mmCIF file of C-alpha atoms and ligand atoms in Angstrom:
data_model
loop_
_atom_site.group_PDB
_atom_site.id
_atom_site.type_symbol
_atom_site.label_atom_id
_atom_site.label_comp_id
_atom_site.label_asym_id
_atom_site.label_seq_id
_atom_site.Cartn_x
_atom_site.Cartn_y
_atom_site.Cartn_z
ATOM 1 C CA MET A 1 -0.852 0.157 0.241
ATOM 2 C CA THR A 2 1.503 3.092 -0.819
ATOM 3 C CA PHE A 3 1.342 5.985 1.969
ATOM 4 C CA CYS A 4 -0.372 9.545 0.757
ATOM 5 C CA ARG A 5 -0.689 12.552 3.535
ATOM 6 C CA ASP A 6 -4.081 12.112 3.102
ATOM 7 C CA GLU A 7 -4.388 8.833 4.169
ATOM 8 C CA GLN A 8 -2.377 9.798 7.952
ATOM 9 C CA VAL A 9 -5.175 10.278 10.403
ATOM 10 C CA TRP A 10 -4.964 12.534 13.389
ATOM 11 C CA ILE A 11 -6.798 11.500 16.451
ATOM 12 C CA PRO A 12 -9.005 14.630 16.397
ATOM 13 C CA GLU A 13 -7.753 16.329 19.670
ATOM 14 C CA SER A 14 -11.686 16.810 20.585
ATOM 15 C CA ASP A 15 -12.063 13.469 21.406
ATOM 16 C CA LEU A 16 -9.924 14.010 24.152
ATOM 17 C CA GLU A 17 -11.124 16.966 25.833
ATOM 18 C CA GLY A 18 -11.423 17.737 29.500
ATOM 19 C CA MET A 19 -9.595 13.971 30.252
ATOM 20 C CA SER A 20 -6.607 13.655 32.957
ATOM 21 C CA VAL A 21 -3.320 13.970 31.955
ATOM 22 C CA ASP A 22 -3.123 9.816 32.548
ATOM 23 C CA THR A 23 -5.323 8.971 29.224
ATOM 24 C CA LEU A 24 -3.456 12.312 27.488
ATOM 25 C CA ALA A 25 0.220 10.765 27.755
ATOM 26 C CA VAL A 26 -0.971 7.734 25.971
ATOM 27 C CA ARG A 27 -3.170 9.065 23.624
ATOM 28 C CA ALA A 28 -3.193 12.301 22.537
ATOM 29 C CA GLY A 29 -1.283 13.395 19.431
ATOM 30 C CA GLN A 30 -1.178 10.204 17.951
ATOM 31 C CA ILE A 31 -1.213 9.392 14.078
ATOM 32 C CA ARG A 32 -2.365 6.977 12.187
ATOM 33 C CA THR A 33 -0.720 6.394 8.665
ATOM 34 C CA GLY A 34 -3.007 4.017 5.905
ATOM 35 C CA GLN A 35 -1.107 0.906 7.563
ATOM 36 C CA LEU A 36 -3.933 1.477 10.523
ATOM 37 C CA GLU A 37 -1.262 0.141 13.122
ATOM 38 C CA HIS A 38 -2.120 0.455 17.069
ATOM 39 C CA SER A 39 1.892 2.039 18.241
ATOM 40 C CA ASP A 40 2.794 5.028 17.257
ATOM 41 C CA PRO A 41 4.431 5.172 13.422
ATOM 42 C CA ILE A 42 8.592 6.453 13.071
ATOM 43 C CA PHE A 43 9.357 8.719 9.991
ATOM 44 C CA PRO A 44 13.206 8.322 9.733
ATOM 45 C CA THR A 45 13.472 10.971 6.420
ATOM 46 C CA SER A 46 14.777 13.602 5.747
ATOM 47 C CA SER A 47 12.824 15.515 3.458
ATOM 48 C CA PHE A 48 9.070 15.180 1.875
ATOM 49 C CA VAL A 49 8.038 14.316 -1.715
ATOM 50 C CA TYR A 50 5.226 16.681 -3.424
ATOM 51 C CA GLY A 51 2.521 15.334 -6.447
ATOM 52 C CA SER A 52 3.700 18.664 -8.147
ATOM 53 C CA ALA A 53 6.307 21.732 -8.844
ATOM 54 C CA ALA A 54 3.225 23.754 -8.141
ATOM 55 C CA GLN A 55 2.277 21.719 -4.301
ATOM 56 C CA ALA A 56 6.377 21.837 -3.387
ATOM 57 C CA ALA A 57 5.866 25.892 -3.984
ATOM 58 C CA ALA A 58 2.707 26.082 -2.065
ATOM 59 C CA ARG A 59 4.501 24.043 0.777
ATOM 60 C CA PHE A 60 7.357 26.152 1.047
ATOM 61 C CA GLY A 61 5.356 29.256 -0.118
ATOM 62 C CA GLY A 62 3.172 28.370 3.570
ATOM 63 C CA GLU A 63 0.470 28.769 1.708
ATOM 64 C CA GLU A 64 -0.190 25.119 2.408
ATOM 65 C CA PRO A 65 0.244 23.218 4.910
ATOM 66 C CA GLY A 66 2.089 19.948 5.337
ATOM 67 C CA ASN A 67 5.318 17.766 5.524
ATOM 68 C CA ILE A 68 8.470 20.054 3.867
ATOM 69 C CA TYR A 69 12.108 18.573 5.171
ATOM 70 C CA SER A 70 12.615 17.360 9.239
ATOM 71 C CA ARG A 71 14.647 19.838 10.053
ATOM 72 C CA PHE A 72 11.066 21.892 10.922
ATOM 73 C CA THR A 73 8.507 19.375 9.780
ATOM 74 C CA ASN A 74 8.446 15.676 11.013
ATOM 75 C CA PRO A 75 4.655 14.144 11.622
ATOM 76 C CA THR A 76 6.632 11.614 15.014
ATOM 77 C CA VAL A 77 7.943 15.226 16.057
ATOM 78 C CA GLN A 78 4.593 16.649 15.541
ATOM 79 C CA ALA A 79 3.530 14.028 17.279
ATOM 80 C CA PHE A 80 5.244 14.228 20.527
ATOM 81 C CA GLU A 81 4.925 18.037 20.307
ATOM 82 C CA ALA A 82 0.913 17.773 20.925
ATOM 83 C CA ARG A 83 1.096 14.991 23.423
ATOM 84 C CA ILE A 84 3.673 17.335 25.823
ATOM 85 C CA ALA A 85 1.618 20.104 24.732
ATOM 86 C CA ALA A 86 -1.808 18.214 25.505
ATOM 87 C CA MET A 87 -0.968 17.061 29.004
ATOM 88 C CA GLU A 88 0.738 20.607 30.234
ATOM 89 C CA GLY A 89 -2.770 22.081 28.793
ATOM 90 C CA GLY A 90 -0.013 24.556 26.909
ATOM 91 C CA GLU A 91 -1.461 26.097 22.654
ATOM 92 C CA LYS A 92 1.861 24.682 20.714
ATOM 93 C CA ALA A 93 5.128 22.767 21.716
ATOM 94 C CA VAL A 94 8.818 23.008 20.046
ATOM 95 C CA ALA A 95 10.330 19.749 20.161
ATOM 96 C CA THR A 96 14.681 20.693 20.599
ATOM 97 C CA ALA A 97 17.768 18.367 19.913
ATOM 98 C CA SER A 98 18.577 18.925 24.056
ATOM 99 C CA GLY A 99 16.983 20.569 26.798
ATOM 100 C CA MET A 100 19.549 23.039 26.628
ATOM 101 C CA ALA A 101 18.412 23.660 22.969
ATOM 102 C CA ALA A 102 15.010 24.235 24.315
ATOM 103 C CA ILE A 103 16.672 27.260 26.659
ATOM 104 C CA LEU A 104 18.485 28.504 23.958
ATOM 105 C CA SER A 105 15.873 28.589 21.404
ATOM 106 C CA THR A 106 13.039 30.549 23.616
ATOM 107 C CA CYS A 107 16.011 32.780 24.398
ATOM 108 C CA MET A 108 16.979 33.379 20.971
ATOM 109 C CA ALA A 109 13.708 33.835 20.019
ATOM 110 C CA LEU A 110 11.677 36.035 22.715
ATOM 111 C CA LEU A 111 15.660 37.733 23.597
ATOM 112 C CA GLN A 112 17.613 40.823 21.838
ATOM 113 C CA SER A 113 20.448 42.860 22.252
ATOM 114 C CA GLY A 114 19.860 45.388 25.579
ATOM 115 C CA ASP A 115 17.919 42.561 27.827
ATOM 116 C CA HIS A 116 17.704 41.567 30.552
ATOM 117 C CA VAL A 117 17.075 38.190 31.979
ATOM 118 C CA VAL A 118 16.201 37.297 36.264
ATOM 119 C CA CYS A 119 17.098 33.757 36.451
ATOM 120 C CA SER A 120 17.156 32.058 40.050
ATOM 121 C CA ARG A 121 20.824 30.545 41.069
ATOM 122 C CA GLY A 122 19.668 27.177 41.931
ATOM 123 C CA VAL A 123 19.510 26.293 38.028
ATOM 124 C CA PHE A 124 21.304 23.411 36.575
ATOM 125 C CA GLY A 125 24.531 24.354 36.178
ATOM 126 C CA THR A 126 24.772 24.607 32.146
ATOM 127 C CA THR A 127 21.956 26.984 32.249
ATOM 128 C CA ASN A 128 24.084 29.012 34.848
ATOM 129 C CA VAL A 129 26.216 28.802 32.232
ATOM 130 C CA LEU A 130 24.663 29.635 28.733
ATOM 131 C CA PHE A 131 23.250 33.058 30.306
ATOM 132 C CA GLN A 132 26.263 34.193 32.114
ATOM 133 C CA LYS A 133 28.761 33.583 29.345
ATOM 134 C CA TYR A 134 27.027 32.644 26.060
ATOM 135 C CA LEU A 135 23.719 35.161 26.111
ATOM 136 C CA ALA A 136 26.061 37.540 27.555
ATOM 137 C CA LYS A 137 28.468 37.501 24.318
ATOM 138 C CA PHE A 138 25.016 38.862 22.657
ATOM 139 C CA GLY A 139 24.133 42.145 25.119
ATOM 140 C CA VAL A 140 21.341 39.755 26.712
ATOM 141 C CA GLU A 141 22.443 39.695 31.127
ATOM 142 C CA THR A 142 21.228 38.048 33.734
ATOM 143 C CA THR A 143 20.816 38.361 37.182
ATOM 144 C CA PHE A 144 21.031 35.572 39.495
ATOM 145 C CA VAL A 145 19.019 35.653 42.515
ATOM 146 C CA ASN A 146 17.599 33.382 45.192
ATOM 147 C CA LEU A 147 15.045 31.267 43.803
ATOM 148 C CA THR A 148 12.546 31.252 46.926
ATOM 149 C CA ASP A 149 13.518 35.256 48.146
ATOM 150 C CA GLN A 150 10.794 37.195 46.370
ATOM 151 C CA ALA A 151 12.520 40.297 47.321
ATOM 152 C CA GLN A 152 15.736 39.001 45.191
ATOM 153 C CA TRP A 153 13.403 39.105 42.684
ATOM 154 C CA GLN A 154 12.088 41.914 42.961
ATOM 155 C CA SER A 155 14.950 44.189 43.329
ATOM 156 C CA ALA A 156 16.912 42.974 40.844
ATOM 157 C CA MET A 157 14.268 43.960 38.453
ATOM 158 C CA ARG A 158 15.019 46.463 35.749
ATOM 159 C CA PRO A 159 12.941 47.775 32.623
ATOM 160 C CA GLU A 160 14.715 45.812 30.598
ATOM 161 C CA THR A 161 13.781 42.474 32.622
ATOM 162 C CA ARG A 162 11.997 40.578 29.466
ATOM 163 C CA MET A 163 12.080 37.704 31.409
ATOM 164 C CA LEU A 164 11.982 35.172 35.079
ATOM 165 C CA PHE A 165 13.236 31.536 34.748
ATOM 166 C CA ILE A 166 13.183 29.763 36.967
ATOM 167 C CA GLU A 167 13.670 25.797 37.594
ATOM 168 C CA THR A 168 10.794 24.527 41.003
ATOM 169 C CA PRO A 169 11.830 22.168 42.162
ATOM 170 C CA SER A 170 15.811 23.257 41.751
ATOM 171 C CA ASN A 171 17.944 20.499 40.990
ATOM 172 C CA PRO A 172 19.566 19.527 43.696
ATOM 173 C CA LEU A 173 19.002 21.720 46.251
ATOM 174 C CA CYS A 174 14.704 20.973 46.101
ATOM 175 C CA GLU A 175 14.123 24.493 46.668
ATOM 176 C CA VAL A 176 10.142 25.202 45.798
ATOM 177 C CA ALA A 177 9.411 28.745 44.035
ATOM 178 C CA ASP A 178 5.718 30.413 44.811
ATOM 179 C CA MET A 179 4.970 30.226 40.767
ATOM 180 C CA ALA A 180 2.110 32.802 41.387
ATOM 181 C CA ALA A 181 3.950 35.277 42.860
ATOM 182 C CA LEU A 182 6.735 35.351 40.386
ATOM 183 C CA ALA A 183 3.717 35.500 37.159
ATOM 184 C CA GLU A 184 2.878 37.687 38.704
ATOM 185 C CA LEU A 185 6.128 39.914 39.055
ATOM 186 C CA ALA A 186 6.503 39.133 35.440
ATOM 187 C CA HIS A 187 4.390 40.135 33.642
ATOM 188 C CA THR A 188 3.433 43.554 35.722
ATOM 189 C CA ASN A 189 6.902 44.231 34.335
ATOM 190 C CA ASN A 190 6.037 43.165 30.950
ATOM 191 C CA ALA A 191 8.083 39.633 30.903
ATOM 192 C CA LEU A 192 7.950 36.721 30.356
ATOM 193 C CA PHE A 193 7.646 33.475 33.472
ATOM 194 C CA VAL A 194 9.646 30.495 32.187
ATOM 195 C CA VAL A 195 9.393 27.447 34.198
ATOM 196 C CA ASP A 196 12.119 24.534 33.339
ATOM 197 C CA ASN A 197 8.976 22.083 34.391
ATOM 198 C CA CYS A 198 11.843 19.104 34.275
ATOM 199 C CA PHE A 199 11.855 17.440 37.494
ATOM 200 C CA CYS A 200 8.024 17.227 37.989
ATOM 201 C CA THR A 201 6.502 16.672 34.730
ATOM 202 C CA PRO A 202 3.257 17.882 33.644
ATOM 203 C CA VAL A 203 2.517 14.799 35.506
ATOM 204 C CA LEU A 204 3.290 16.558 38.935
ATOM 205 C CA GLN A 205 2.483 20.174 38.402
ATOM 206 C CA ARG A 206 1.293 22.375 35.373
ATOM 207 C CA PRO A 207 2.851 25.511 36.070
ATOM 208 C CA PHE A 208 0.729 27.009 33.038
ATOM 209 C CA GLU A 209 -1.812 27.138 35.659
ATOM 210 C CA HIS A 210 0.470 28.970 37.940
ATOM 211 C CA GLY A 211 1.215 31.377 35.389
ATOM 212 C CA ALA A 212 3.835 30.387 33.792
ATOM 213 C CA ASP A 213 4.001 31.761 30.485
ATOM 214 C CA ILE A 214 6.654 28.588 28.787
ATOM 215 C CA VAL A 215 7.554 25.587 30.202
ATOM 216 C CA ILE A 216 10.197 24.165 29.069
ATOM 217 C CA HIS A 217 11.525 20.105 29.582
ATOM 218 C CA SER A 218 15.109 18.443 28.941
ATOM 219 C CA ALA A 219 13.339 15.035 27.711
ATOM 220 C CA THR A 220 16.263 13.386 28.620
ATOM 221 C CA LYS A 221 14.814 12.817 32.104
ATOM 222 C CA TYR A 222 11.746 12.043 32.521
ATOM 223 C CA LEU A 223 9.865 11.650 30.026
ATOM 224 C CA ASP A 224 11.968 9.067 27.958
ATOM 225 C CA GLY A 225 12.503 7.579 31.956
ATOM 226 C CA GLN A 226 14.830 5.103 30.555
ATOM 227 C CA GLY A 227 17.963 6.712 30.139
ATOM 228 C CA ARG A 228 17.629 6.238 26.448
ATOM 229 C CA CYS A 229 17.847 9.689 24.282
ATOM 230 C CA VAL A 230 18.697 12.992 24.630
ATOM 231 C CA GLY A 231 16.141 15.787 23.623
ATOM 232 C CA GLY A 232 13.480 19.036 25.291
ATOM 233 C CA VAL A 233 11.140 21.033 24.119
ATOM 234 C CA ALA A 234 9.116 24.157 24.671
ATOM 235 C CA VAL A 235 5.646 24.972 25.192
ATOM 236 C CA GLY A 236 3.557 27.785 25.169
ATOM 237 C CA PRO A 237 0.818 30.057 23.587
ATOM 238 C CA ALA A 238 1.017 29.899 19.855
ATOM 239 C CA ARG A 239 2.143 33.709 19.735
ATOM 240 C CA LEU A 240 5.383 32.481 21.405
ATOM 241 C CA MET A 241 6.066 29.597 19.991
ATOM 242 C CA ASP A 242 5.751 30.241 16.302
ATOM 243 C CA GLU A 243 8.664 32.527 17.299
ATOM 244 C CA VAL A 244 10.824 30.039 19.183
ATOM 245 C CA TYR A 245 10.155 27.513 15.441
ATOM 246 C CA GLY A 246 11.086 29.474 13.668
ATOM 247 C CA PHE A 247 14.460 30.401 16.125
ATOM 248 C CA LEU A 248 14.717 25.997 15.237
ATOM 249 C CA ARG A 249 14.059 26.068 11.389
ATOM 250 C CA SER A 250 16.501 28.644 10.503
ATOM 251 C CA ALA A 251 19.012 27.339 13.119
ATOM 252 C CA GLY A 252 17.780 23.182 13.482
ATOM 253 C CA PRO A 253 18.288 22.406 16.777
ATOM 254 C CA THR A 254 16.354 19.797 15.946
ATOM 255 C CA MET A 255 15.047 16.912 17.800
ATOM 256 C CA SER A 256 15.212 13.519 15.814
ATOM 257 C CA PRO A 257 12.245 11.207 14.906
ATOM 258 C CA PHE A 258 13.659 7.965 16.053
ATOM 259 C CA ASN A 259 13.964 10.327 19.456
ATOM 260 C CA ALA A 260 10.384 11.545 19.326
ATOM 261 C CA TRP A 261 9.067 7.872 18.573
ATOM 262 C CA VAL A 262 11.170 7.040 22.034
ATOM 263 C CA PHE A 263 9.816 9.948 23.554
ATOM 264 C CA LEU A 264 6.150 9.133 22.713
ATOM 265 C CA LYS A 265 7.032 5.592 24.187
ATOM 266 C CA GLY A 266 8.393 7.465 27.668
ATOM 267 C CA LEU A 267 5.272 9.451 28.059
ATOM 268 C CA GLU A 268 2.480 6.098 27.691
ATOM 269 C CA THR A 269 4.202 5.563 31.026
ATOM 270 C CA LEU A 270 4.933 8.580 32.685
ATOM 271 C CA PRO A 271 1.856 9.238 35.243
ATOM 272 C CA ILE A 272 2.415 5.031 37.189
ATOM 273 C CA ARG A 273 6.300 5.494 36.914
ATOM 274 C CA MET A 274 6.247 9.186 38.617
ATOM 275 C CA ARG A 275 4.111 7.736 40.959
ATOM 276 C CA ALA A 276 6.446 5.149 41.698
ATOM 277 C CA HIS A 277 9.578 7.890 41.779
ATOM 278 C CA CYS A 278 7.401 9.682 44.431
ATOM 279 C CA ASP A 279 7.196 6.982 46.625
ATOM 280 C CA ASN A 280 10.163 5.871 46.483
ATOM 281 C CA ALA A 281 11.744 9.155 46.957
ATOM 282 C CA LEU A 282 9.971 10.524 50.185
ATOM 283 C CA GLU A 283 10.255 6.803 52.141
ATOM 284 C CA LEU A 284 14.098 7.526 51.053
ATOM 285 C CA ALA A 285 14.337 10.926 52.309
ATOM 286 C CA ARG A 286 12.651 9.675 55.473
ATOM 287 C CA TRP A 287 15.434 7.154 56.282
ATOM 288 C CA LEU A 288 17.699 9.789 55.171
ATOM 289 C CA GLU A 289 17.366 11.887 57.801
ATOM 290 C CA GLN A 290 17.518 9.492 60.662
ATOM 291 C CA GLN A 291 21.142 8.638 59.634
ATOM 292 C CA PRO A 292 23.646 9.690 61.641
ATOM 293 C CA ALA A 293 26.433 10.807 59.523
ATOM 294 C CA VAL A 294 23.047 12.685 57.403
ATOM 295 C CA ALA A 295 23.405 16.375 57.909
ATOM 296 C CA GLU A 296 21.093 17.718 55.758
ATOM 297 C CA VAL A 297 18.268 16.141 53.241
ATOM 298 C CA PHE A 298 16.562 18.008 50.850
ATOM 299 C CA TYR A 299 13.257 16.419 49.691
ATOM 300 C CA ALA A 300 9.822 18.948 49.805
ATOM 301 C CA GLY A 301 7.739 16.015 50.622
ATOM 302 C CA LEU A 302 9.517 15.676 54.310
ATOM 303 C CA LYS A 303 7.752 18.368 57.079
ATOM 304 C CA SER A 304 11.412 19.657 57.576
ATOM 305 C CA HIS A 305 11.163 21.142 54.516
ATOM 306 C CA PRO A 306 10.297 24.726 54.375
ATOM 307 C CA GLN A 307 8.236 24.935 51.360
ATOM 308 C CA HIS A 308 6.616 21.868 51.641
ATOM 309 C CA GLU A 309 2.681 23.030 52.215
ATOM 310 C CA LEU A 310 4.203 25.188 49.051
ATOM 311 C CA ALA A 311 4.750 22.250 47.303
ATOM 312 C CA GLY A 312 1.674 20.476 48.370
ATOM 313 C CA ARG A 313 -0.043 23.469 47.081
ATOM 314 C CA GLN A 314 1.584 23.206 43.275
ATOM 315 C CA GLN A 315 2.266 19.830 43.387
ATOM 316 C CA SER A 316 0.579 16.697 42.969
ATOM 317 C CA GLY A 317 3.607 14.836 43.965
ATOM 318 C CA PHE A 318 6.736 15.561 45.287
ATOM 319 C CA GLY A 319 8.568 13.945 43.028
ATOM 320 C CA GLY A 320 11.748 11.575 42.245
ATOM 321 C CA VAL A 321 14.712 13.586 43.201
ATOM 322 C CA LEU A 322 16.598 14.287 46.968
ATOM 323 C CA SER A 323 19.655 15.559 48.224
ATOM 324 C CA PHE A 324 21.078 15.545 51.249
ATOM 325 C CA ARG A 325 25.318 16.174 53.045
ATOM 326 C CA VAL A 326 26.586 14.048 54.409
ATOM 327 C CA LYS A 327 29.538 14.897 57.872
ATOM 328 C CA GLY A 328 32.477 16.105 56.551
ATOM 329 C CA GLY A 329 33.483 16.750 53.086
ATOM 330 C CA ARG A 330 34.791 15.694 49.435
ATOM 331 C CA GLU A 331 36.127 12.770 50.347
ATOM 332 C CA GLU A 332 33.096 11.862 52.279
ATOM 333 C CA ALA A 333 30.767 12.308 49.798
ATOM 334 C CA TRP A 334 32.530 10.971 46.974
ATOM 335 C CA SER A 335 33.506 7.609 49.643
ATOM 336 C CA PHE A 336 29.816 7.420 50.211
ATOM 337 C CA ILE A 337 28.789 7.273 46.336
ATOM 338 C CA ASP A 338 32.297 5.276 45.473
ATOM 339 C CA ALA A 339 30.573 2.135 48.354
ATOM 340 C CA THR A 340 27.085 1.705 46.775
ATOM 341 C CA ARG A 341 27.556 -1.488 43.958
ATOM 342 C CA MET A 342 23.764 -0.812 42.410
ATOM 343 C CA ILE A 343 23.399 2.387 42.209
ATOM 344 C CA SER A 344 24.552 3.660 39.384
ATOM 345 C CA ILE A 345 27.199 6.780 39.359
ATOM 346 C CA THR A 346 26.089 9.062 36.668
ATOM 347 C CA ALA A 347 24.914 12.761 36.176
ATOM 348 C CA ASN A 348 21.460 12.353 35.029
ATOM 349 C CA LEU A 349 18.525 11.949 36.779
ATOM 350 C CA GLY A 350 14.566 10.744 36.188
ATOM 351 C CA ASP A 351 15.183 7.255 35.008
ATOM 352 C CA VAL A 352 13.652 4.357 36.389
ATOM 353 C CA LYS A 353 17.004 3.266 37.248
ATOM 354 C CA THR A 354 18.430 5.396 40.489
ATOM 355 C CA THR A 355 21.451 7.465 40.091
ATOM 356 C CA ILE A 356 24.110 8.551 42.288
ATOM 357 C CA THR A 357 25.506 12.318 41.502
ATOM 358 C CA HIS A 358 28.845 14.686 43.481
ATOM 359 C CA PRO A 359 27.506 17.903 42.397
ATOM 360 C CA ALA A 360 29.818 20.083 43.247
ATOM 361 C CA THR A 361 32.502 18.357 40.659
ATOM 362 C CA THR A 362 29.731 17.180 37.926
ATOM 363 C CA THR A 363 26.709 19.418 36.854
ATOM 364 C CA HIS A 364 27.546 22.144 38.732
ATOM 365 C CA GLY A 365 31.086 22.068 38.605
ATOM 366 C CA ARG A 366 31.478 24.654 35.761
ATOM 367 C CA LEU A 367 30.165 27.413 38.543
ATOM 368 C CA SER A 368 33.306 29.512 39.767
ATOM 369 C CA PRO A 369 33.384 28.810 43.530
ATOM 370 C CA GLU A 370 31.774 32.081 44.433
ATOM 371 C CA ASP A 371 28.744 30.495 42.853
ATOM 372 C CA LYS A 372 29.038 26.599 43.812
ATOM 373 C CA VAL A 373 28.410 28.714 47.855
ATOM 374 C CA GLN A 374 25.443 31.059 46.830
ATOM 375 C CA ALA A 375 24.316 28.222 45.412
ATOM 376 C CA GLY A 376 24.582 25.788 48.370
ATOM 377 C CA ILE A 377 26.686 23.322 46.199
ATOM 378 C CA THR A 378 28.768 22.131 49.066
ATOM 379 C CA GLU A 379 31.283 19.831 48.373
ATOM 380 C CA ASN A 380 29.145 17.521 50.840
ATOM 381 C CA LEU A 381 26.230 17.313 48.776
ATOM 382 C CA ILE A 382 24.900 13.907 47.513
ATOM 383 C CA ARG A 383 21.898 13.793 45.122
ATOM 384 C CA ILE A 384 19.997 10.486 44.790
ATOM 385 C CA SER A 385 17.515 10.569 41.756
ATOM 386 C CA VAL A 386 15.732 7.986 42.966
ATOM 387 C CA GLY A 387 14.350 5.365 41.143
ATOM 388 C CA ILE A 388 11.661 2.270 40.737
ATOM 389 C CA GLU A 389 13.467 -0.881 41.695
ATOM 390 C CA ALA A 390 12.419 -2.403 45.358
ATOM 391 C CA VAL A 391 12.783 0.513 48.335
ATOM 392 C CA GLY A 392 14.048 -1.182 50.227
ATOM 393 C CA ASP A 393 17.190 -3.202 48.538
ATOM 394 C CA LEU A 394 17.587 0.860 47.772
ATOM 395 C CA LYS A 395 18.424 1.500 51.311
ATOM 396 C CA THR A 396 20.583 -1.889 51.042
ATOM 397 C CA ASP A 397 22.464 -0.576 48.503
ATOM 398 C CA LEU A 398 23.443 3.545 50.207
ATOM 399 C CA GLN A 399 23.553 1.056 53.581
ATOM 400 C CA ARG A 400 27.158 0.041 51.661
ATOM 401 C CA GLY A 401 27.901 4.194 51.770
ATOM 402 C CA PHE A 402 26.763 4.978 55.176
ATOM 403 C CA SER A 403 28.959 1.659 56.461
ATOM 404 C CA ALA A 404 31.607 3.128 54.108
ATOM 405 C CA LEU A 405 31.849 6.413 56.638
ATOM 406 C CA GLU A 406 32.194 4.345 59.610
ATOM 407 C CA THR A 407 35.236 2.714 58.536
HETATM 408 C C1 PLP B 501 16.510 20.963 35.188
HETATM 409 C C2 PLP B 501 17.042 20.779 33.948
HETATM 410 N N1 PLP B 501 17.166 21.481 33.184
HETATM 411 C C3 PLP B 501 17.252 20.871 31.835
HETATM 412 C C4 PLP B 501 18.364 20.323 31.495
HETATM 413 C C5 PLP B 501 19.319 20.463 30.454
HETATM 414 O O1 PLP B 501 18.572 19.014 29.787
HETATM 415 P P1 PLP B 501 19.988 18.320 28.401
HETATM 416 O O2 PLP B 501 20.556 17.775 28.623
HETATM 417 O O3 PLP B 501 18.607 17.947 27.578
HETATM 418 O O4 PLP B 501 20.007 19.189 27.569
HETATM 419 C C6 PLP B 501 18.674 19.088 32.987
HETATM 420 C C7 PLP B 501 19.825 18.845 32.184
HETATM 421 O O5 PLP B 501 20.554 17.876 33.141
HETATM 422 C C8 PLP B 501 18.243 19.531 33.662
HETATM 423 O O6 PLP B 501 18.649 19.131 34.986
#
């Protein structure tokens, strides 16, 4: 059977209206070809053919919608974009080659030389470097403030501030921002409020409901969930996403169709995975709090967490990432990490496999010593992205770390 575009069936979004994020994760955005396959098809093609020269001209000229070239139109990528947009409750999504490419594309499309950004200090280390080193080269200046200190946000605002950028909960200290308050601050100053929703995913938190203008994801993390592919996505209103799409079309930080397919498969199990991550993380956080070799545990699900109540209002679960300080410094942290046997020593997070990281020398290693101090990235800090293994087995493995500290 020859495929032609007219046989491609998009399941109408209207049929899914009002359905829960659990259903949208499995169903939204799906396309079906004339073969009527049940699983999502992959279109590993760089370009598309036309019925005539006139049709090619109409496609290129934008008079006729349809596929042109996979740098900016690919049906598998579009299916992923439609699904994540539906789950976040946003109008339109633009998928990118990585989470960093989603942040870069958003900034390149929506900021210009002379603009000012206010960003929370506790963002992913590379996000910090992107703002501080690269966007600065093009005349976009960034002020870093403490995520939870509203007065600092307020006083950092300038007439030329065009964007407020946060992660909540933050990486790796799990601080929680008051999104509604920051959205109000952004909007009264004619700035965009951008939320990196990587840690919670739309299953646990939907930032548009709290005033966000744009939601960013590193799809590499929970959206995939099994550590297979690197990718990213920005979601927002069409008037903003059309600009981001325009940048993607011109600059090419594009998601591959294969990766989009993997992310589509990942999204199908996202809701049940997130609940399992949350359950395990809460139990481990409570257990870690009782360990004599632990100085401090950071997890918003703990009653001791300063934004526990706010997190409970904004999130439907506390997430799968926690961090803690062991008593001592780098030597103790590294000994602890090295003594674990099952848990993977890797900087990735959001995987079904539990991972352990020393942020000060990996994810946040490129921050200056002062920035590390300001962001609370101390040498004795360890981050765990809690997977979905049996929690008792995770404790057994972490106990090996504690035993190493006793010797
Ligand atoms: C919160 C957060 N945002 C963005 C990124 C960047 O994503 P990627 O590695 O897909 O470029 C990461 C990566 O670890 C992250 O943790």
